[in-house]
Structures are given as structure tokens and as C-alpha cells.
Coordinates of C-alpha atoms in Angstrom, one line a residue:
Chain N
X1 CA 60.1 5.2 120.4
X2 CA 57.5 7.2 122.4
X3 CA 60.2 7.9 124.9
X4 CA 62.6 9.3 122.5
X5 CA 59.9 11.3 120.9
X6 CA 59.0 12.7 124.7
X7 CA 62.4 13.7 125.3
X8 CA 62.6 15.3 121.8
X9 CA 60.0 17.7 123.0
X10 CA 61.2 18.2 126.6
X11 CA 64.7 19.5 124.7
X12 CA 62.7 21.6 122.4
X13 CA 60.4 23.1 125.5
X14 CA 63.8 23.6 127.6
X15 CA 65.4 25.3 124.5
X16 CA 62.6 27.5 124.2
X17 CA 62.5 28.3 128.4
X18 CA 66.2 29.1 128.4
X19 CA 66.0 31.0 125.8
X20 CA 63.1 33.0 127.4
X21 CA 65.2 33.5 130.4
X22 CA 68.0 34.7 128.6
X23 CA 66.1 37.1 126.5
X24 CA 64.4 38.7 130.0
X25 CA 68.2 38.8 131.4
X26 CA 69.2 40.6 128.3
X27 CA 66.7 43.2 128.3
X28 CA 66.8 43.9 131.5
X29 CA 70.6 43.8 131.6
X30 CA 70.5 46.0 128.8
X31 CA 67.6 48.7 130.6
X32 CA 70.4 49.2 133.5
X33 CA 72.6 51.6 132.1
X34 CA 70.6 53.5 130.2
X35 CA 68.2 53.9 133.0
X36 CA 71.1 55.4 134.8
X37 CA 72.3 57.7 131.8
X38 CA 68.8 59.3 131.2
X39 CA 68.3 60.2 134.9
X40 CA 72.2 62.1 134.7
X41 CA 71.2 63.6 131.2
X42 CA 67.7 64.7 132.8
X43 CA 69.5 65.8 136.1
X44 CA 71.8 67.9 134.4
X45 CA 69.9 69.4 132.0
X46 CA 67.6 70.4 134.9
X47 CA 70.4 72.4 137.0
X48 CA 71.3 73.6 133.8
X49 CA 67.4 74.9 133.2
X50 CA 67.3 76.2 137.0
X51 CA 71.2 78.5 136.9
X52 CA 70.4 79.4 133.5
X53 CA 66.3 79.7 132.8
X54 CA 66.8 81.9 129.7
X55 CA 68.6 79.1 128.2
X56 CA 66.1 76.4 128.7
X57 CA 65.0 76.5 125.2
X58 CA 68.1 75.0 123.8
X59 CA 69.2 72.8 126.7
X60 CA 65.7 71.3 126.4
X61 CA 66.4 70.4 122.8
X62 CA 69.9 68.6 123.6
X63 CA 68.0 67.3 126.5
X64 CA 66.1 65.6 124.2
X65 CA 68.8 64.4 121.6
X66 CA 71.0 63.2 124.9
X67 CA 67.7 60.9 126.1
X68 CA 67.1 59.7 122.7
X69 CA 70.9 58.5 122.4
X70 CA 71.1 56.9 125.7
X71 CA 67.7 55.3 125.3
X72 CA 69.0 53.9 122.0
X73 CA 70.8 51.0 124.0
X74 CA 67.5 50.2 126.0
X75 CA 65.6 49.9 122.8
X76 CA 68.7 47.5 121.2
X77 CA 67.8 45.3 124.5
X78 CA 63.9 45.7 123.8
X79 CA 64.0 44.1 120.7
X80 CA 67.0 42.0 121.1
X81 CA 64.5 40.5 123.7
X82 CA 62.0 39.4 120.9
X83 CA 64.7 38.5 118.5
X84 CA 66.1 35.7 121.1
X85 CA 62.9 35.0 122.2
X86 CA 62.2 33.8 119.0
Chain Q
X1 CA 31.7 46.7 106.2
X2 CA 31.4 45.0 109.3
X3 CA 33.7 42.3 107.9
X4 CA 36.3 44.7 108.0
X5 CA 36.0 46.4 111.1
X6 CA 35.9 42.5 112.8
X7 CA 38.9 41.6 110.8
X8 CA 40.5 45.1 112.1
X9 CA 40.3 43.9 115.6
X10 CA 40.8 39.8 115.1
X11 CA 44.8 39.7 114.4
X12 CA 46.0 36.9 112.2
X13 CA 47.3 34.4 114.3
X14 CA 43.6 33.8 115.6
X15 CA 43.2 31.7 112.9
X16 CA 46.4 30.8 111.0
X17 CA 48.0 29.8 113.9
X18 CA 51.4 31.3 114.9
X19 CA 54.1 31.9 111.8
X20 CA 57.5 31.2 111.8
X21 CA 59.1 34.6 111.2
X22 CA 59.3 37.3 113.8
X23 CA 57.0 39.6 114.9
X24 CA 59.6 42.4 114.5
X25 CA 60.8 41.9 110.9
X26 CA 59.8 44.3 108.3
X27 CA 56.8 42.6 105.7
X28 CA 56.6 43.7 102.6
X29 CA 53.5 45.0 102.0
X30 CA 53.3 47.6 104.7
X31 CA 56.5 49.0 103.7
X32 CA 55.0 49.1 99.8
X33 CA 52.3 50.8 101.1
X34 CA 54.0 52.8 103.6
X35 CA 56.7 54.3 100.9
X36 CA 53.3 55.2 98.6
X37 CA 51.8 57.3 101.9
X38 CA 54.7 59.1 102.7
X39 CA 55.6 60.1 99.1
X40 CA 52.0 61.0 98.4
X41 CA 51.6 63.3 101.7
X42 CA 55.0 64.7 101.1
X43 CA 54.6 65.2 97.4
X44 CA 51.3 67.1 98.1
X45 CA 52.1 68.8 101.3
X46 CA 55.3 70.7 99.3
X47 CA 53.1 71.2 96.5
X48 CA 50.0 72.9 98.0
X49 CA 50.2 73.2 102.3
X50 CA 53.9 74.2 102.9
X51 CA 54.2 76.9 100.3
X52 CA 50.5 78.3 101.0
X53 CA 51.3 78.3 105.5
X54 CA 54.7 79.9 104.1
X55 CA 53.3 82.5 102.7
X56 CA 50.7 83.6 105.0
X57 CA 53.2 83.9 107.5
X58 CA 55.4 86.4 106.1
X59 CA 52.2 88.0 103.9
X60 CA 51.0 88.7 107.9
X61 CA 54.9 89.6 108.9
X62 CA 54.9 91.8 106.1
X63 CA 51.5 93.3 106.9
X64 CA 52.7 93.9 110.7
X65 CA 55.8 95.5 109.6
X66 CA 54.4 98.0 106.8
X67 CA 51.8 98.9 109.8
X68 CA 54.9 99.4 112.6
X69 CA 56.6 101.4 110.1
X70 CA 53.3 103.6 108.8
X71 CA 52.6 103.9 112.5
X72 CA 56.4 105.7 113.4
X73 CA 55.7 107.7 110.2
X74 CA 52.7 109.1 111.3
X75 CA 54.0 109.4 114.9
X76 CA 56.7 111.5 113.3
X77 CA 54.9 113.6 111.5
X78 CA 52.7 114.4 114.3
X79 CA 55.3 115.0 116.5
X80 CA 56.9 117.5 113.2
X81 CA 53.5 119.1 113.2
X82 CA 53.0 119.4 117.0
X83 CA 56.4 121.1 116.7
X84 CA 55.2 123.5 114.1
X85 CA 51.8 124.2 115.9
X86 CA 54.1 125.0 118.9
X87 CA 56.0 127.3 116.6
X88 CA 53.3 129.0 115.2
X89 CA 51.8 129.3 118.5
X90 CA 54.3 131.2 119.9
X91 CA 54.6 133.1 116.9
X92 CA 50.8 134.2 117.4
X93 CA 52.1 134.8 121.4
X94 CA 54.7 137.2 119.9
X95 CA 52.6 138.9 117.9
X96 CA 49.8 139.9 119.9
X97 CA 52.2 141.0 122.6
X98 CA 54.1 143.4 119.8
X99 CA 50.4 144.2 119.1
X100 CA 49.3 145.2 122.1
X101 CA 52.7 147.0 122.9
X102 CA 51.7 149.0 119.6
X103 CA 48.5 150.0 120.4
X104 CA 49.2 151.0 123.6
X105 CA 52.1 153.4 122.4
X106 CA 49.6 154.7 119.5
X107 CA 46.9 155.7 122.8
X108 CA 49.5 156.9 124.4
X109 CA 51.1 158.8 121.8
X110 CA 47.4 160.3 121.3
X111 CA 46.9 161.1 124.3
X112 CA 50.0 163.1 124.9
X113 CA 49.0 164.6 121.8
X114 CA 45.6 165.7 123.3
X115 CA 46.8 166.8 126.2
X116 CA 49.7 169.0 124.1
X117 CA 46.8 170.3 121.7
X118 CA 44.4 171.1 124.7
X119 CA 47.4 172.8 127.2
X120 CA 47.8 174.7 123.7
X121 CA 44.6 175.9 123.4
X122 CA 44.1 176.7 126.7
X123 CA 47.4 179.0 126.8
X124 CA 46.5 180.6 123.6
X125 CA 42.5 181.3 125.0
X126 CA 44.1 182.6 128.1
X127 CA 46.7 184.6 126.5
X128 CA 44.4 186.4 124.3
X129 CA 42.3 187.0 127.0
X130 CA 45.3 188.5 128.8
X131 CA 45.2 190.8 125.7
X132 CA 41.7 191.3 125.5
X133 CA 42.1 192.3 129.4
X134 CA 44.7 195.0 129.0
X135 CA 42.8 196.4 125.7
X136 CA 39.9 196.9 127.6
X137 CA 42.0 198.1 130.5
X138 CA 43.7 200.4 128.1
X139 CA 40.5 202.0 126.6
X140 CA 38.3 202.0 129.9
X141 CA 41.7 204.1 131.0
X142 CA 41.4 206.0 127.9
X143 CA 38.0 206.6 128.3
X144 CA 38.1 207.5 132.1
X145 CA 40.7 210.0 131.3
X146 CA 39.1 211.6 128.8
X147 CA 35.8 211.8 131.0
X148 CA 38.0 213.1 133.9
X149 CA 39.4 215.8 131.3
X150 CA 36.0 216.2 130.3
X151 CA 34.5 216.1 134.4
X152 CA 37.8 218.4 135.5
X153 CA 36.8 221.1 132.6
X154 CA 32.9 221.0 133.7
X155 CA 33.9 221.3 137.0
X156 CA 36.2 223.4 136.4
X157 CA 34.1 225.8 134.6
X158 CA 31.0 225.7 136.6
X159 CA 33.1 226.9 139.9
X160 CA 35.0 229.4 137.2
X161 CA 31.5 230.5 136.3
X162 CA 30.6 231.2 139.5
X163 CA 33.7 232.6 140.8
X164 CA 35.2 234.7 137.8
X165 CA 33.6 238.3 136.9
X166 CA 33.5 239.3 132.9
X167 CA 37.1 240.7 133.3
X168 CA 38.6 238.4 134.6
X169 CA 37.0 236.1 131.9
X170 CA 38.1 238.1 128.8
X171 CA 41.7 238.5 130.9
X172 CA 42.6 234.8 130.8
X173 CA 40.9 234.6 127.2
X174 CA 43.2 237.1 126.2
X175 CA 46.1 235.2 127.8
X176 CA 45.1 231.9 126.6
X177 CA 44.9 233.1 122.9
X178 CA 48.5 234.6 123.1
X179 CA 49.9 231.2 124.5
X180 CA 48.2 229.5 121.7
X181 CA 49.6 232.3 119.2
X182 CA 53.0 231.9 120.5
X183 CA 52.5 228.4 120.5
X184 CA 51.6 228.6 116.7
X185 CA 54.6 230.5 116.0
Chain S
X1 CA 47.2 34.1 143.6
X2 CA 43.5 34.7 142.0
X3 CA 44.8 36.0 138.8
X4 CA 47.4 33.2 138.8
X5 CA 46.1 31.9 135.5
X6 CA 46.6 34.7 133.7
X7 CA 47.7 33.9 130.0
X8 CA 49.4 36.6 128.0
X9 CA 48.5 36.0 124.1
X10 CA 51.4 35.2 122.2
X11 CA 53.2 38.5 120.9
X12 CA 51.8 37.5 117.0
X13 CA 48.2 38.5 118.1
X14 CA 49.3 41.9 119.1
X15 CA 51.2 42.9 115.9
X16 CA 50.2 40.8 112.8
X17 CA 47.0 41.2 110.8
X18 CA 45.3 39.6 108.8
X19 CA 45.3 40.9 104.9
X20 CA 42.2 42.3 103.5
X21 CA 42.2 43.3 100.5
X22 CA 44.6 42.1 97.4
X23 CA 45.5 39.0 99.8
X24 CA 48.9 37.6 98.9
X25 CA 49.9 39.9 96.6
X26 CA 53.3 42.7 97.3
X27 CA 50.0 44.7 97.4
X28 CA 48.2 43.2 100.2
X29 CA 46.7 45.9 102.4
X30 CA 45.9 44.9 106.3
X31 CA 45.6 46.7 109.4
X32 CA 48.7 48.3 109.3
X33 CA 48.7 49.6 105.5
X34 CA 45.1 50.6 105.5
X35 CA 45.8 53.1 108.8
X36 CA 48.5 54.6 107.4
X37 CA 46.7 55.1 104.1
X38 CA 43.8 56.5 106.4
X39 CA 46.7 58.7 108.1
X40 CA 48.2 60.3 104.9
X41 CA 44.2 60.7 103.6
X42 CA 44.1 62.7 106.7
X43 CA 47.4 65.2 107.0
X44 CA 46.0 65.9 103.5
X45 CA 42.5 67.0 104.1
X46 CA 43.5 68.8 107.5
X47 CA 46.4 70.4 105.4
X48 CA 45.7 71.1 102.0
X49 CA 42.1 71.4 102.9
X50 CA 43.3 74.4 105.9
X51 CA 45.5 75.9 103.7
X52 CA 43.5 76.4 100.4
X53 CA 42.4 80.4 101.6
X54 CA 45.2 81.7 104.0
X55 CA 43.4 84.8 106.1
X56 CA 45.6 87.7 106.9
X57 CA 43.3 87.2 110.4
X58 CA 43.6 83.4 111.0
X59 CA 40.9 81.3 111.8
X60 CA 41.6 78.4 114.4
X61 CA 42.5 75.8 112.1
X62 CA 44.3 78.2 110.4
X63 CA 46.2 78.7 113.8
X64 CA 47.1 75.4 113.9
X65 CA 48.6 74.6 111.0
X66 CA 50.7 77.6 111.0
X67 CA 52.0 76.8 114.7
X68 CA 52.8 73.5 113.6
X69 CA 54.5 74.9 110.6
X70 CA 56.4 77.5 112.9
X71 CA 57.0 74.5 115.2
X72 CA 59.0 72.6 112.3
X73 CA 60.3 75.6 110.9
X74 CA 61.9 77.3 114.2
X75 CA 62.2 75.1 116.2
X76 CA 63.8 72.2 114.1
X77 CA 64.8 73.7 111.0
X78 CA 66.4 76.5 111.7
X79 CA 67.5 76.2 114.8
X80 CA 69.1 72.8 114.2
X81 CA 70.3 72.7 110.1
X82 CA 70.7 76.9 110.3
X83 CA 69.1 80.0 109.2
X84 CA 69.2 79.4 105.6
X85 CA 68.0 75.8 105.4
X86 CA 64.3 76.5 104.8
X87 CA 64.0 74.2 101.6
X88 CA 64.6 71.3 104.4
X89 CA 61.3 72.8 106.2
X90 CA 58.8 70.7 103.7
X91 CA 60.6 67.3 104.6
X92 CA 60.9 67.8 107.8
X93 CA 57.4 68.8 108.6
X94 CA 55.5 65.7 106.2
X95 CA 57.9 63.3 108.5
X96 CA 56.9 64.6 111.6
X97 CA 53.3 65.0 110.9
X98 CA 53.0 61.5 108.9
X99 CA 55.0 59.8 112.4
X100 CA 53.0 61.7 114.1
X101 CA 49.7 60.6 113.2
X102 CA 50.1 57.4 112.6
X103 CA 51.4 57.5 116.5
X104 CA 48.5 58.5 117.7
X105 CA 46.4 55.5 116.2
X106 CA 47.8 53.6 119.7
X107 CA 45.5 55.6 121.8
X108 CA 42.1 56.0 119.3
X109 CA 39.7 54.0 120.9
X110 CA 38.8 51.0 118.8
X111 CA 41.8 50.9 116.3
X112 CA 44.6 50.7 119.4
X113 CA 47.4 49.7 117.3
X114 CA 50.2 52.3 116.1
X115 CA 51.3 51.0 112.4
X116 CA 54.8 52.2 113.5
X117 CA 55.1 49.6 115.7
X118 CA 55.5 47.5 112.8
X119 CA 59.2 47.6 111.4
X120 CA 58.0 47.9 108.1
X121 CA 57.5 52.2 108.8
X122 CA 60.4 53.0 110.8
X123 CA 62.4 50.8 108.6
X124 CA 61.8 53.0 105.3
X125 CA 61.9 56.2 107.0
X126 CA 64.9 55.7 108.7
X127 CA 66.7 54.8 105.4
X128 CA 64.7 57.3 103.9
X129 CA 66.8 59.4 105.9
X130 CA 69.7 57.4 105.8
X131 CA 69.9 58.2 102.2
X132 CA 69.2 61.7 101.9
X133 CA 72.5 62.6 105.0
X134 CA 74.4 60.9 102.5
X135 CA 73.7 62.3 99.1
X136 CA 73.5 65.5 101.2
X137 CA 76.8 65.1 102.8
X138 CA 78.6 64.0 99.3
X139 CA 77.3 66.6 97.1
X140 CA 77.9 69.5 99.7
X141 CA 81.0 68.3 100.9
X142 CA 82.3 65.7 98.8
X143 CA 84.7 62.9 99.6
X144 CA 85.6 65.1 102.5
X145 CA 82.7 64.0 104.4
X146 CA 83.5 60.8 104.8
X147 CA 87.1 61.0 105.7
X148 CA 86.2 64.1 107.7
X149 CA 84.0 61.6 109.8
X150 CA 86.1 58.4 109.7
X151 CA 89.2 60.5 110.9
X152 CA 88.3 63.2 113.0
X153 CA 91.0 66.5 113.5
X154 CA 92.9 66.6 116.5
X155 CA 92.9 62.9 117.5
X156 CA 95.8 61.6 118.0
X157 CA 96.8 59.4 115.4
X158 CA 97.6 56.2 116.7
X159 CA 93.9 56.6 118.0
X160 CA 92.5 56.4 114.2
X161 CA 93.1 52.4 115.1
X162 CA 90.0 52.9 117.6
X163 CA 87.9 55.7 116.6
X164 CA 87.7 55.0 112.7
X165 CA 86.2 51.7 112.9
X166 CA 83.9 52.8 115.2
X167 CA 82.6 56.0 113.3
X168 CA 82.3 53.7 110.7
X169 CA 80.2 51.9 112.1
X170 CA 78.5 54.7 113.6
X171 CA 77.4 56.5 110.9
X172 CA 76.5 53.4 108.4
X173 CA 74.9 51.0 110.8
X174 CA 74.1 52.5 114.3
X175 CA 72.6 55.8 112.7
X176 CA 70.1 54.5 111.2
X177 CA 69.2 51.3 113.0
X178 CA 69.1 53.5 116.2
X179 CA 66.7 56.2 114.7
X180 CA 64.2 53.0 112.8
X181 CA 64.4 51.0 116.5
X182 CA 63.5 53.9 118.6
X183 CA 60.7 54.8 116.9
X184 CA 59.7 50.9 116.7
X185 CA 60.6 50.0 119.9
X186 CA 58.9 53.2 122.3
X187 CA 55.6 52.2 120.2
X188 CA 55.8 48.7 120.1
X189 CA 56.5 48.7 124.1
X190 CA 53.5 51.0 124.4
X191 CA 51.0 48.9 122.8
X192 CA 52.1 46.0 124.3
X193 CA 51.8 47.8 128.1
X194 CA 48.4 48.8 127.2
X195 CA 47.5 45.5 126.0
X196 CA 48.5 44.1 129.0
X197 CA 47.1 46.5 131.2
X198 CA 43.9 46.0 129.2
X199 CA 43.2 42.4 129.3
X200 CA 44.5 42.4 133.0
X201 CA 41.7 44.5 133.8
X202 CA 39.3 42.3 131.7
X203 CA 40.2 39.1 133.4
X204 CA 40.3 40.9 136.7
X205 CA 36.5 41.8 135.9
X206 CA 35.4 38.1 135.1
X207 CA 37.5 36.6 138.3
X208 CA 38.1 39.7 141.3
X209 CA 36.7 42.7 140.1
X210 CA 37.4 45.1 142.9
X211 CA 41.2 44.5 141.8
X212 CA 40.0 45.6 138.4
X213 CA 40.4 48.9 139.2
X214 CA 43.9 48.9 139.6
X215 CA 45.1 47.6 135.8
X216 CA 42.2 50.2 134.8
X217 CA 43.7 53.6 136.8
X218 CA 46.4 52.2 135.1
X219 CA 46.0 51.7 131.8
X220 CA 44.1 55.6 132.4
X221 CA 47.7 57.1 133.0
X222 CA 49.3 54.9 130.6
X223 CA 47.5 55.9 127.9
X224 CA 48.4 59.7 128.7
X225 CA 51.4 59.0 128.8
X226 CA 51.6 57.1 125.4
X227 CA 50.1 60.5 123.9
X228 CA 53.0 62.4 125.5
X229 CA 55.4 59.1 123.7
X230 CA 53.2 59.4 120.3
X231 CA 54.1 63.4 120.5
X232 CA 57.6 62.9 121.6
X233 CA 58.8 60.2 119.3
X234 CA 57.5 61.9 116.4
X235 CA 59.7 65.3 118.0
X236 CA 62.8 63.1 118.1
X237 CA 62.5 61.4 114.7
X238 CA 62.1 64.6 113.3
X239 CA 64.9 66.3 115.0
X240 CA 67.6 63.3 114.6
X241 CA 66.6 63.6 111.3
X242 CA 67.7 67.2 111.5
X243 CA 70.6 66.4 113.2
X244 CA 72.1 64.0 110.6
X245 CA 71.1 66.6 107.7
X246 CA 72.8 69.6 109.5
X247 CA 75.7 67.1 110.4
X248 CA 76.0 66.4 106.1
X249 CA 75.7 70.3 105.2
X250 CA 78.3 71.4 108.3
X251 CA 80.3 68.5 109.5
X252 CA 82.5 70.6 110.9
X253 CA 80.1 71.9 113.8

């Protein structure tokens, strides 16, 4: 009986480890593109700024908009993370 | 009060141990309380911030415009009375060159008047002492012919005294007086 | 490995709080309701308090209210809805200063928690939004708006198999969900990096202090940085917001 019981709770505390480790996969699964879209949304909008300075006002704006889009799918990740993590 | 500030920092699971829902999900209350502050700073903000921060703005822009435009206006008009200055100026530069133009032809048109009257005056003074000349001339001619007539005869008769005897005398008397009878004749 | 033992506190302590007033009630205030009551108390005072005698020559409160209101009304309004949309000015402006503020509560010593790191917050205001690009979109453009979103002009037809479903779900589930977990997540990441960087530093007091210093530069820059976040966040809120309104008025642009 105490065994059964013992190996109740090493399934629950594996359960809750994997799921651990596949929330931290997720998230940072889910940081890798996005990382790489904001740095060619930033690089851009910087060659942009430095061939056209009068425009920066504008660019910097989109800029902006472009960043919070791509970041969107890092966020999803962020809080898929606690939401698998349970 | 310093139940509140402790149970500020002490988070609930401290006690209750931990929950089953997430940490993520939405609870109730906050969003109760969350949809009364918003609506409260919005309602109040439209009502007495927005409109008030509105208007200062374009009561200024209005202000700076009106003062731009008073600004060219009076810029204009001093230019329009800088021009009219000018004007008049030159005006005034005209006239006091036609004046002095004037006044001198007025001195000289006196003076060659002067100088007329005074070449007059001295040609009339000198002809009339031309005249006065020859009178004078004339009588002391007059006069000196007479007193050589007058000399000749007293000569005359003081050598004929001398020289001519009683007949002789009462000879030419006697001629004389027939010439002048004849004469009368 | 000194700071081997090292125990983060489960993710509960950092975001739920205990009620305090009207416990277990829909009414219940805690942490989180009673700073963003504290917040709105606040953008009122500042505002209404700043604006009750406008000066033709401001004072410096003055200034700053009417920057912030030139900020919202250039550089979001206007330049994002259009010229003309100056009745959006008001809405725009409360939500950025009411993000804003209650952003900032991460970094004010003593309190250190933003209350839109909670769902609850970025939850109502992003269907707050949600709401208002539709009921703008239908009564300025009618049914138009949808179908002129769900089946865009000069796509090919056959791809209307692809793109329809997917600006479907676009605008009625990634839209807003996007714009609540951005908000959520940048602040919620914040708190929990400061957190960490905090009670690193603590236990590196008690155990190696000369490490200490590191987790403290740290958490120095951090929190800098989570004032430029607070600022930004708010910015972006405010401006997707924009973004969706303009995209209901004109969804031809």
C-alpha cells in the first residue's frame, strides 16, 4: 500500500518535472524567432533613420508597431510557459 | 494602518498556501475595480482636463497668431509711413532747392536792377554836367567876347585919343552917323 | 556553487494578494485594486487639479500636462486615426495615462508590483478596445467592414480559402489577446526579473556578499530599464489602440 502510494507521488512529481521542461522549451522555442524579427525590424528601421533622418519621426512610430507585433509571439511563449507550467 | 501596509507586502499564498488556479487568469474583483477606475478617470478627465488643456492650447495659438498678424500690420504700416516720410522728404528737398533757386534770381534780378538804376543815374549826372559844361562854356565865351569888344573899344579909343586930332574926330563922327543913317534907311 | 541553494518562491507569492477590505465579496479590494484606485485618485488630482486655471504663460505643471496632451494628440491621434479625429483625443490620452501610471507602481520603492501585471487590467482594456474598433468599424462602415477585412481586394480568389480564416481569426481573437498579453506579459516578466534580481542579491548578502554586488548593479539597470518598459508599453497600448480605431474609420488604408 505504501509503495503504491510512493509511486503515486513519484508520477505526480515526474508529471509536474516534465511539464516544467516542456514549458522552458516552449518559451524559449517561442523567444527564437521573434528575437530574430525585432533585431531585422530595428536594423531596418535604423538604415531607414540614417538615409532618410527627416523621416525618423514616422519610421520610429512603425518601428514601434513592427516590434510590438513581432514581440506578440514571444509574449504568447511567456505565458504559454505559466499556463503549462501549471 | 500598519496592518495594511504589512498585508501590502505579505502576498497571499504566505499563508493560504498555494491555490489551484493560475497566477495568470483574470480574478474578478480587480477587473470590478479596474472597469470602476478607468471609467471614473476617463469620465472626469473628458469632462474637466481634456477640454480645459484643449483650450489653452489654441486660446495661446490664437494669442500667437493675432500677435504675428498685429506685428506684419504694424511692420506694414511703418514701412507705408517710412515711404511717405521719404516722400515728403524729398518733397521738402525739392522745395528748398526751387527756394533757393528763387531767391537767388530775385538778388540777382535786384541787383541788375541796381546796377541799371545806378549806370542810369550816373549817365544822366554826367550828361547834364556835359550841359552844364558847355553852358558855362557858352556864356564865359559870351562874356569874354563881350569884354574883348568892350577891351578892343577901350583900347581902341585910348590909342585913338592919343593919336587922332579934333578933325579927324568929328571926320569919322560924321562918317559914322551917315553909315548909320543909310543904314536906317 | 555557494548560492546553490537558492530557492525561487513559487510564482503565487509574486502576483496574488491577499484581500483587504470587503473580503470575499465581487468587491473585494487587495493590492492590485487598491493601487489602481490610488492611480486613477492620482491622474485626477495631477489633471483636473493642473487644469482648473489654464495661464496664457504656463506654469510648469501646466507644461506638462499640455505636452502630454500634445503628445496624445499629435503624435497618436492625429497622426495615426487622421486630422479630424480629435474627439478620439480624450480616450486615447485617459488609456495611456491610466497604463501608464499604474506601470510605474513596478519601480516605486516599497509598493514594487505593477497591477497590470495582473490579467484582470489588460484583460478589460484590451476588450475595452476590442469593442469600441468594432462598433466603430460597423457604424462607419457597416457590413462592409467585415467582408472588407475577411476578403481583402486584389487577392486572388482561390486564396480567400487561406487568408479569410486567418483574418478572421486575426481580427476576433489575435487582436485583442495580443494587445491584453503584451501589456501583461512585458510587466509581469519585469516584476518577476526584479524579484529575482532582488532576492538574489539578499541571499547573496546573508551567504557571499562581495557577489552581492552583482544581482545589485543589476537590478540598478533593470529597474531603468523597466521605467523605459512602463513608458513604452503604455506608448504601444495606446497606439495599437489607435491603430485598430483608424483601421475601423478607414479600412481601406
Amino acid at each position: 500500500m505504501h509503495d503504491i502510494l510512493l509511486a503515486v507521488q513519484e508520477a505526480g512529481e515526474l508529471k509536474d518535472g516534465l511539464s516544467s521542461i516542456g514549458a522552458g522549451i516552449a518559451y524559449g522555442a517561442a523567444a527564437i524567432g521573434p528575437g530574430i524579427g525585432i533585431g531585422i525590424v530595428v536594423g531596418n528601421a535604423i538604415t531607414a533613420m540614417a538615409r532618410q533622418p527627416e523621416m525618423s519621426g514616422p519610421i520610429r512610430t512603425t518601428m514601434f508597431l513592427g516590434i510590438a507585433f513581432t514581440e506578440a509571439l514571444a509574449l504568447f511563449g511567456f505565458v504559454l510557459f505559466f499556463l503549462a507550467k501549471g | 494602518m500598519n496592518v495594511v501596509f504589512a498585508a501590502l507586502l505579505v502576498s497571499e499564498n504566505a499563508n493560504d498556501g498555494v491555490k489551484a488556479s493560475n497566477p495568470i487568469l483574470p480574478e474578478t474583483t480587480e477587473i470590478v475595480w479596474s472597469v470602476v477606475a478607468f471609467v471614473l478617470v476617463f469620465a472626469v478627465l473628458a469632462w474637466k482636463a481634456w477640454p480645459a488643456i484643449s483650450k489653452s492650447l489654441s486660446d495661446r495659438e490664437a494669442k500667437i497668431r493675432a500677435d504675428l498678424d498685429a506685428a506684419e500690420g504694424a511692420r506694414v504700416e511703418a514701412e507705408s509711413s517710412l515711404e511717405t516720410y521719404k516722400q515728403q522728404l524729398a518733397d521738402a528737398r525739392g522745395d528748398a532747392g526751387r527756394i533757393i533757386d528763387e531767391a537767388r534770381q530775385a538778388a540777382d534780378d535786384v541787383r541788375r536792377e541796381l546796377i541799371a538804376r545806378a549806370e542810369a543815374d550816373a549817365a544822366d549826372l554826367r550828361t547834364r554836367a556835359q550841359e552844364d559844361i558847355r553852358q558855362a562854356t557858352e556864356r564865359a565865351m559870351v562874356d569874354l567876347q563881350a569884354r574883348l569888344a568892350d577891351l578892343s573899344i577901350e583900347l581902341a579909343q585910348r590909342i585913338v585919343e592919343r593919336n587922332l586930332d579934333r578933325d579927324t574926330q568929328i571926320a569919322l563922327i560924321e562918317s559914322y552917323i551917315n553909315e548909320v543913317a543909310s543904314t536906317q534907311k | 556553487m555557494l548560492l546553490a541553494a537558492f530557492e525561487f518562491p513559487h510564482i503565487d507569492e509574486l502576483f496574488r494578494w491577499k484581500g483587504l477590505f470587503f473580503g470575499d465579496t465581487a468587491y473585494e479590494i487587495n493590492k492590485t485594486s487598491l493601487l489602481v484606485l490610488i492611480s486613477s485618485v492620482m491622474i485626477l488630482l495631477i489633471f483636473v487639479g493642473g487644469s482648473r486655471r489654464m495661464r496664457l504663460i504656463p506654469t510648469k505643471l501646466q507644461s506638462i500636462l499640455e505636452m502630454t496632451f500634445e503628445f496624445i494628440d499629435h503624435g497618436i491621434t492625429r497622426d495615426v486615426v487622421g486630422k479630424d479625429a480629435g474627439r478620439f483625443t480624450p480616450f486615447l490620452g485617459s488609456l495611456f495615462l491610466f497604463i501608464l501610471f499604474l506601470n510605474f507602481w513596478e519601480i516605486v520603492p516599497f509598493i514594487q508590483f505593477p497591477p497590470t501585471a495582473r490579467f484582470a487590467i489588460p484583460l478589460y482594456l484590451a476588450l475595452q478596445t476590442y469593442f469600441i474598433y468594432w462598433y466603430l468599424g460597423f457604424r462607419h462602415n457597416g457590413y462592409r467592414y467585415l467582408t472588407g477585412h475577411l476578403f481583402p481586394a486584389g487577392v486572388p480568389k482561390a486564396l480567400y480559402i487561406l487568408v479569410t480564416p486567418i483574418e478572421l481569426v486575426q481580427i476576433v481573437i489575435v487582436r485583442p489577446f495580443s494587445l491584453a498579453v503584451r501589456l501583461l506579459a512585458n510587466m509581469m516578466a519585469g516584476h518577476i526579473l526584479l524579484t529575482a534580481l532582488a532576492l538574489l542579491t539578499a541571499y547573496a548578502l546573508e551567504n557571499a556578499p562581495i557577489i552581492a554586488i552583482g544581482p545589485f548593479l543589476l537590478n540598478v539597470g533593470v529597474t531603468g530599464f523597466e521605467l523605459l518598459v512602463g513608458f513604452l508599453q503604455a506608448y504601444i497600448f495606446t497606439l495599437l489602440t489607435a491603430v485598430y480605431i483608424a483601421d475601423s474609420i478607414h479600412p481601406d488604408h
